[in-house]
Short mmCIF file of N, CA and C and ligand atoms in Angstrom, two decimals:
data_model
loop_
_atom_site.label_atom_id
_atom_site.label_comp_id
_atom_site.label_asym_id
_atom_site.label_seq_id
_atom_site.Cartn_x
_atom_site.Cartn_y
_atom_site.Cartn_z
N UNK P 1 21.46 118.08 14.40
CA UNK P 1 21.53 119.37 13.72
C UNK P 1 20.14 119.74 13.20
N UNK P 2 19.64 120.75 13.15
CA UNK P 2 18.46 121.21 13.05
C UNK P 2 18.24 121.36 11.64
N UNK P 3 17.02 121.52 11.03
CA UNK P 3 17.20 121.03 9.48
C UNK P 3 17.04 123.08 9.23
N UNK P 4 18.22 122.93 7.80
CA UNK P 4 18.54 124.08 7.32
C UNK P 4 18.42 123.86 5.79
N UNK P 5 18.09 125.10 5.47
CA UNK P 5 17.38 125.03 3.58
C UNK P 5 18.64 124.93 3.10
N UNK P 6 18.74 124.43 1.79
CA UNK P 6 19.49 124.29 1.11
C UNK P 6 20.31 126.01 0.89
N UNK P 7 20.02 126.73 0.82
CA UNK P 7 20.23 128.14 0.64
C UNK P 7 21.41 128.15 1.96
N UNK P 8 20.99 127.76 3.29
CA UNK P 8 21.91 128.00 4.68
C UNK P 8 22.93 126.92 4.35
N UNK P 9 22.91 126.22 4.00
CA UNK P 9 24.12 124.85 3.73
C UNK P 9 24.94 125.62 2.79
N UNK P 10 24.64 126.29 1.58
CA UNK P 10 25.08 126.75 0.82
C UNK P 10 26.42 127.60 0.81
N UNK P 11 25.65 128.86 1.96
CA UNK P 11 26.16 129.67 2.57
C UNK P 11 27.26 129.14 3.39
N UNK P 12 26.98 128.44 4.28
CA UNK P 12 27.80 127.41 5.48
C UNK P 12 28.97 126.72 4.74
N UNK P 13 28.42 126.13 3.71
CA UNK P 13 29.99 125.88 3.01
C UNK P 13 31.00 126.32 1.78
N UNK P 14 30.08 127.26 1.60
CA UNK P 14 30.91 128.62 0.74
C UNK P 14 30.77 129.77 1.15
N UNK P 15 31.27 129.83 2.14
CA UNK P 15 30.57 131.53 2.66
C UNK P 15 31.33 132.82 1.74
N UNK P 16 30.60 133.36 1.90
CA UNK P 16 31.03 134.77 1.03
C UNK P 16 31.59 135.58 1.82
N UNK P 17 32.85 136.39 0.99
CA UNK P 17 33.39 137.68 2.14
C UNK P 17 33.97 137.08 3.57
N UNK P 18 34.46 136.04 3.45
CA UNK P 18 34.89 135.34 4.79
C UNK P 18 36.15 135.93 4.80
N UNK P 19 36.56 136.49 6.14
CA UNK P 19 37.98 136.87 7.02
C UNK P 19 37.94 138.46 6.72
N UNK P 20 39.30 139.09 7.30
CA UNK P 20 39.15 140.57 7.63
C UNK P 20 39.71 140.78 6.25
N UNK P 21 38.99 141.94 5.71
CA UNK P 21 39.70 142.59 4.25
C UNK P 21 40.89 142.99 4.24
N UNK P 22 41.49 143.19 3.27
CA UNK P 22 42.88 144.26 3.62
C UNK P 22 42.42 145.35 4.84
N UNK P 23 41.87 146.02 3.40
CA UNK P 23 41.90 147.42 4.38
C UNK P 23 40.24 147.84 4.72
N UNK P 24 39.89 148.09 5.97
CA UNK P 24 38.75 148.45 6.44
C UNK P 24 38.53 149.76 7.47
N UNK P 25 37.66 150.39 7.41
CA UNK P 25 37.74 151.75 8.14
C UNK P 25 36.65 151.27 10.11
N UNK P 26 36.03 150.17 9.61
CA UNK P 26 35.35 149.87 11.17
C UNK P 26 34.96 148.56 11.44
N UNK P 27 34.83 148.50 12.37
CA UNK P 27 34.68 146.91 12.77
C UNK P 27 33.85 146.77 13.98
N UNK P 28 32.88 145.49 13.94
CA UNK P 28 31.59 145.36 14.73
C UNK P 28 31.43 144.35 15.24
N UNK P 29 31.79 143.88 16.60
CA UNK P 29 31.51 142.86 17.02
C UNK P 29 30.65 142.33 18.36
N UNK P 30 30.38 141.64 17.74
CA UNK P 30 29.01 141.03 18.82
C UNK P 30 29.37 139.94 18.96
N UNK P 31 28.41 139.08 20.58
CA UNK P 31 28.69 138.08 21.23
C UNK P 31 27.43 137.80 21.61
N UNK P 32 26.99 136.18 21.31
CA UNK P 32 26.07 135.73 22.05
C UNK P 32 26.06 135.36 23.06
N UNK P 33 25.73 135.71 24.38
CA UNK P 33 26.19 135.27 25.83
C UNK P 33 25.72 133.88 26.12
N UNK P 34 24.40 133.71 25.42
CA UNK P 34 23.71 132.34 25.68
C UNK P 34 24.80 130.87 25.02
N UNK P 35 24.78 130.95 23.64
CA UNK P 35 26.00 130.39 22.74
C UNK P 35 27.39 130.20 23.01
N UNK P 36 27.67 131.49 23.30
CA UNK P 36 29.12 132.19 23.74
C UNK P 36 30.06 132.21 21.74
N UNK P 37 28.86 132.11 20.99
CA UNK P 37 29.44 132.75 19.86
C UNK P 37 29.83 134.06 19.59
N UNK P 38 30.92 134.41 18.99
CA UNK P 38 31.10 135.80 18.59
C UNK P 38 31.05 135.83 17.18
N UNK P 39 30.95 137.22 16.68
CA UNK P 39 31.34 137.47 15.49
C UNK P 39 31.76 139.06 15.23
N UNK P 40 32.95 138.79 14.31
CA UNK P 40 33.20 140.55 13.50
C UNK P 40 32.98 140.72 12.07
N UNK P 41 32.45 141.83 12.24
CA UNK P 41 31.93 142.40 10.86
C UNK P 41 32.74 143.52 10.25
N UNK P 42 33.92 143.55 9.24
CA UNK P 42 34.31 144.62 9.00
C UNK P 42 33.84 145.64 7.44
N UNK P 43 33.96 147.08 8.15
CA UNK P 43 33.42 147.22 6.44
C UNK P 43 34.58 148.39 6.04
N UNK P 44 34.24 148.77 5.04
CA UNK P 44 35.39 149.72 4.19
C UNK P 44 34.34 150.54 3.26
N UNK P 45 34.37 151.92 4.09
CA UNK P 45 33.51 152.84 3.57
C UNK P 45 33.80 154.03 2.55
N UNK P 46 32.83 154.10 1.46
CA UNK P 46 33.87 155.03 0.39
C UNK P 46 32.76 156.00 0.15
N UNK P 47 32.53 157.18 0.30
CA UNK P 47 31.10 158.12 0.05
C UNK P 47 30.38 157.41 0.28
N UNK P 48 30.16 157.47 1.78
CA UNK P 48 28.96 156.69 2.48
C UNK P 48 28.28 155.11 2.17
N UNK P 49 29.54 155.00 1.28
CA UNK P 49 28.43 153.37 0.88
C UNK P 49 29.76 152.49 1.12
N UNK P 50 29.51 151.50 1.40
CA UNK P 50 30.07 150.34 1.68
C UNK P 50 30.75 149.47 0.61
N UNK P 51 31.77 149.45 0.47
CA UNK P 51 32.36 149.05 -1.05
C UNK P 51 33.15 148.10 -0.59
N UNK P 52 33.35 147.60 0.66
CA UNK P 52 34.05 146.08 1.02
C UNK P 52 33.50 145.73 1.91
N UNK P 53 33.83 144.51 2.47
CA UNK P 53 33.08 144.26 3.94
C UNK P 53 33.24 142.50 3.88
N UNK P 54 33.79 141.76 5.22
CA UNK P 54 34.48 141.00 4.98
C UNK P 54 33.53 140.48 6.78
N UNK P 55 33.69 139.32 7.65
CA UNK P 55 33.46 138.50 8.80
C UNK P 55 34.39 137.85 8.80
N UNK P 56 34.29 137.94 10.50
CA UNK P 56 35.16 136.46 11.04
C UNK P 56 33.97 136.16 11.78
N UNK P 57 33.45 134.73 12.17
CA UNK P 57 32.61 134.27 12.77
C UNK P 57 32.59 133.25 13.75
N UNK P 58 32.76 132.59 15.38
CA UNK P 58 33.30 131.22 15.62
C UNK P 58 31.73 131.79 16.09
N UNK P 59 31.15 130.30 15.25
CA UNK P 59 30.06 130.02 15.78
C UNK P 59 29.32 128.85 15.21
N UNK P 60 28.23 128.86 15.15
CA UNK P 60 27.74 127.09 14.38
C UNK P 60 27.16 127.47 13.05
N UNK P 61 26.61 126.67 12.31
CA UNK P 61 26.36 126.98 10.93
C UNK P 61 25.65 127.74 10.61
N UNK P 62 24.31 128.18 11.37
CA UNK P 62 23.10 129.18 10.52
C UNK P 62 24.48 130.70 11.35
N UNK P 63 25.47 130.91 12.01
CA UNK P 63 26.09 132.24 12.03
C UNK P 63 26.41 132.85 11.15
N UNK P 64 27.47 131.53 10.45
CA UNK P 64 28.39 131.49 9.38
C UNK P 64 27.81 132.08 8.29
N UNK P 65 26.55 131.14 8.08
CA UNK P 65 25.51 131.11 6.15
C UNK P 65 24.99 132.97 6.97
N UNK P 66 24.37 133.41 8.22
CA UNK P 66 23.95 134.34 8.20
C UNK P 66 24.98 135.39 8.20
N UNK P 67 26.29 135.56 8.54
CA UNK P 67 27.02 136.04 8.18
C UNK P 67 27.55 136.23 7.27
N UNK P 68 27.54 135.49 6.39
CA UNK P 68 27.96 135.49 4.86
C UNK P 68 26.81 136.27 3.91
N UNK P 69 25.35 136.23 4.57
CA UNK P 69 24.63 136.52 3.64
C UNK P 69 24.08 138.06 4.52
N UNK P 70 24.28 138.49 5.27
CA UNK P 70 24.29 139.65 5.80
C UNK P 70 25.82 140.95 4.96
N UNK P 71 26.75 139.99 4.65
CA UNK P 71 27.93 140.83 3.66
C UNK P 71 27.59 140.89 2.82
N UNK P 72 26.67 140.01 2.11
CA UNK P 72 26.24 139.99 0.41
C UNK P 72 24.86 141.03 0.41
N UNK P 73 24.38 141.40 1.74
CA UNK P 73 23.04 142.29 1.49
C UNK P 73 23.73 143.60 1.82
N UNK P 74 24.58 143.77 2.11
CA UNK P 74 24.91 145.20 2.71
C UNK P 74 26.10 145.69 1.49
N UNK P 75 26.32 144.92 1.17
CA UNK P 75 27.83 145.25 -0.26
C UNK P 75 27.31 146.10 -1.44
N UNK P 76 27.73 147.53 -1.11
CA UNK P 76 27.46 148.44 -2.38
C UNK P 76 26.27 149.55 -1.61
N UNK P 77 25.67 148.83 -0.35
CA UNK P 77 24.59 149.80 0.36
C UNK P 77 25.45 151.21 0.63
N UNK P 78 24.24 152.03 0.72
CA UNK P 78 24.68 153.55 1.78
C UNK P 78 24.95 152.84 3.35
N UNK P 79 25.36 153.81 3.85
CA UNK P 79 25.24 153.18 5.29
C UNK P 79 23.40 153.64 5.70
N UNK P 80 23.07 154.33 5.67
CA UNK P 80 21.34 153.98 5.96
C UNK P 80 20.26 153.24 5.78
N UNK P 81 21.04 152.45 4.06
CA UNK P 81 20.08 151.59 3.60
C UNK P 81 20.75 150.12 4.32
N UNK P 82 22.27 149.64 4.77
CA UNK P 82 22.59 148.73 5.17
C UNK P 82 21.96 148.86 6.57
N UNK P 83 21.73 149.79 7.06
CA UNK P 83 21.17 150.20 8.84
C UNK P 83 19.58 149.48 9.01
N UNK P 84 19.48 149.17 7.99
CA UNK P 84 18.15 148.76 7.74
C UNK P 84 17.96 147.48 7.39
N UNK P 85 18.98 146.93 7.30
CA UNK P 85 18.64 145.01 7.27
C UNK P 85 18.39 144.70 8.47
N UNK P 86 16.99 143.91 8.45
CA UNK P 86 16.95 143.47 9.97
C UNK P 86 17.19 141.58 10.35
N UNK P 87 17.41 141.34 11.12
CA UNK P 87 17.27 139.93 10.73
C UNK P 87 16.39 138.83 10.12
N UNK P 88 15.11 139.31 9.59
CA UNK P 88 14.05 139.07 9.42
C UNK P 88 14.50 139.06 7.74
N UNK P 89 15.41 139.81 7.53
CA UNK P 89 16.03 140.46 5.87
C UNK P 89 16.59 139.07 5.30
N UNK P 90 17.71 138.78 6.72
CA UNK P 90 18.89 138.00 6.42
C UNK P 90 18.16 136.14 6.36
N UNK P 91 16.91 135.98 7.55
CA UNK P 91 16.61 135.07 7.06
C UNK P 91 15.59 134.55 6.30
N UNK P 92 15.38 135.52 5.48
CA UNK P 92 14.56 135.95 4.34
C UNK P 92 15.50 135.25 3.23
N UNK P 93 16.20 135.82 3.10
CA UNK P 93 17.40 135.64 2.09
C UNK P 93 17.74 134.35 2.06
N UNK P 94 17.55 133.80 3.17
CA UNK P 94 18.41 132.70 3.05
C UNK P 94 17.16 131.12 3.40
N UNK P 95 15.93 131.53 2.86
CA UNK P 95 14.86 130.84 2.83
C UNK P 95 14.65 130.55 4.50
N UNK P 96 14.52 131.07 5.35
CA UNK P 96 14.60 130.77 6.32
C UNK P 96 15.19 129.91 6.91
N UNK P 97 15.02 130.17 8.38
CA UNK P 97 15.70 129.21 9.79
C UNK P 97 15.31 128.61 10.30
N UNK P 98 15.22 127.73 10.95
CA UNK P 98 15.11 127.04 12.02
C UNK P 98 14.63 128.16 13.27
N UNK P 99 13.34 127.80 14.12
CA UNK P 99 13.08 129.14 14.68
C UNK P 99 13.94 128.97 16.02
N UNK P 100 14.42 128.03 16.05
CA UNK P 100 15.75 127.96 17.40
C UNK P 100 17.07 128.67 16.84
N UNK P 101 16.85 128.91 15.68
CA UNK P 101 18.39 129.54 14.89
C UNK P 101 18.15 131.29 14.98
N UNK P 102 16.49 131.24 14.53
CA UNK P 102 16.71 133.20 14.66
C UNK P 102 17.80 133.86 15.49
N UNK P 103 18.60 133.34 16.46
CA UNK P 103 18.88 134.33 17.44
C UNK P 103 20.09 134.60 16.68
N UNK P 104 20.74 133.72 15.85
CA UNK P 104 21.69 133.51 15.04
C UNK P 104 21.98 134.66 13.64
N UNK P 105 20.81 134.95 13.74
CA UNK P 105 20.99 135.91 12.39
C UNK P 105 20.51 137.46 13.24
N UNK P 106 19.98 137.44 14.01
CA UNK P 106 19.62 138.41 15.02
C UNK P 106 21.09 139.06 15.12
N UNK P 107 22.61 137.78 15.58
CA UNK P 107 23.45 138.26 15.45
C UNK P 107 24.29 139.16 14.04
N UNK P 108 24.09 138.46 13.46
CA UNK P 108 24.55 139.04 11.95
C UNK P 108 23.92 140.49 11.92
N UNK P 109 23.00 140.67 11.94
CA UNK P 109 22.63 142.28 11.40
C UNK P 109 22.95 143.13 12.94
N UNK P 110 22.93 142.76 14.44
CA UNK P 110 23.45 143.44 14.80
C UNK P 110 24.68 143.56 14.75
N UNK P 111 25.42 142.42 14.30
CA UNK P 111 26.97 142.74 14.12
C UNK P 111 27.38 143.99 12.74
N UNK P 112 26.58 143.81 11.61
CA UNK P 112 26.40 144.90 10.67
C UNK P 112 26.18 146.02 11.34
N UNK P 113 25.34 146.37 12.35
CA UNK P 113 25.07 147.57 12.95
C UNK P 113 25.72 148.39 13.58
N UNK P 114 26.80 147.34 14.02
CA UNK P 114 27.99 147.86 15.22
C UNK P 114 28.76 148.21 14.49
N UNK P 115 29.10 147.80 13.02
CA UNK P 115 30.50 148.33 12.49
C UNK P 115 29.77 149.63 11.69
N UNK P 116 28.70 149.78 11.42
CA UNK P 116 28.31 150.94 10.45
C UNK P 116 28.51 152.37 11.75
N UNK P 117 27.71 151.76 13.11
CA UNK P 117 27.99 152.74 14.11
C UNK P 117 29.21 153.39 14.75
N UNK P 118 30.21 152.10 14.88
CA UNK P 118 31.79 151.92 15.28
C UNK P 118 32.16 153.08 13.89
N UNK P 119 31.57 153.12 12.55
CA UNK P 119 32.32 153.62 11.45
C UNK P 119 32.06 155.33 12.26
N UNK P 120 30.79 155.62 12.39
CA UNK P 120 30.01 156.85 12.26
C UNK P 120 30.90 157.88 13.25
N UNK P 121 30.86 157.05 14.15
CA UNK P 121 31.83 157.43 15.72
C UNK P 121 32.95 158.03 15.34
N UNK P 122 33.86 157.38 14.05
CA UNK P 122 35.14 157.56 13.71
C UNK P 122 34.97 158.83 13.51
N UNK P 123 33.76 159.06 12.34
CA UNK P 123 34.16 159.93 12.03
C UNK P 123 33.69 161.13 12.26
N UNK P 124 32.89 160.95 13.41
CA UNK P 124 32.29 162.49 13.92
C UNK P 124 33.77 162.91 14.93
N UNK P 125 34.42 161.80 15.63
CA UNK P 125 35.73 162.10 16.38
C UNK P 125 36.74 162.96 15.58
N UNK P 126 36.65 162.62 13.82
CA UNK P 126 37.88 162.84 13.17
C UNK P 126 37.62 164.47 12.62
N UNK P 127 35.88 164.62 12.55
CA UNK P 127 35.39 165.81 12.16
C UNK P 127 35.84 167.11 13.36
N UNK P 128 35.78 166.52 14.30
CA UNK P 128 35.94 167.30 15.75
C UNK P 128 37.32 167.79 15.93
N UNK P 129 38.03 166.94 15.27
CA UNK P 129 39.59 167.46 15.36
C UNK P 129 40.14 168.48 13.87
N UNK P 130 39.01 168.38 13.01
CA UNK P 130 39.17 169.02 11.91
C UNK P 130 39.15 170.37 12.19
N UNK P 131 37.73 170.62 13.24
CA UNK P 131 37.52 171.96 13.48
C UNK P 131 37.26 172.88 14.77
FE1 FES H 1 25.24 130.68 18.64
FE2 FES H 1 24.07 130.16 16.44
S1 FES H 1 24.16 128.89 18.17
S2 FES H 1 25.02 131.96 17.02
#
């Protein structure tokens, strides 16, 4: 196992925001083809900001700790300011990675990306039927 900061262990065995929320308005999921890890990111949007947001993750430990700590940077964001974590954010946060792990948190913020976009989609579809 590749050595991980105390901060990624942390994460890895208490992850935060772990499993799907009750209720969520979009959901984002990505797949590593190399790994064959996936992960979903769900969030629950209230005047543009993100007021829940929950992962499921099957993947190895820096996914998990980066998944967990990609929900704890985006919780309470607008969706523009969460559009803006890059992975560089997430393993910032989490004292860094292992540079064989980046690809790992690479996943996490694009999985954040897909559900803020998956959200946006909703609702330009739902605007379209409004008018
Ligand atoms: Fe696949 Fe980490 S090894 S996401």
């Amino acid at each position: 196992m590749p050595m991980y900061s105390k901060k990624v262990m942390e994460h890895f065995t208490h992850p935060r925001n772990m499993g799907k929320p009750k209720e969520y308005d979009a959901v984002g999921k990505v797949g590593n083809p190399v790994c064959g890890d996936v992960m979903y990111i769900y969030i629950k949007v209230k005047e543009n900001r993100i007021v829940d947001i929950g992962f499921e993750t099957m993947g190895c430990a820096a996914a998990i700790a980066t998944s967990s700590m990609v929900t704890e940077l985006a919780k309470g964001k607008t969706l523009e300011e969460a559009m803006k974590i890059t992975r560089d954010d997430v393993a910032e946060s989490l004292e860094g990675l292992p540079p064989i792990k980046m690809h790992c948190s690479n996943l996490a913020a694009d999985g954040l990306r897909a559900a803020i976009m998956n959200y946006k989609k909703k609702r330009e579809k739902e605007q379209d039927k409004t008018t």
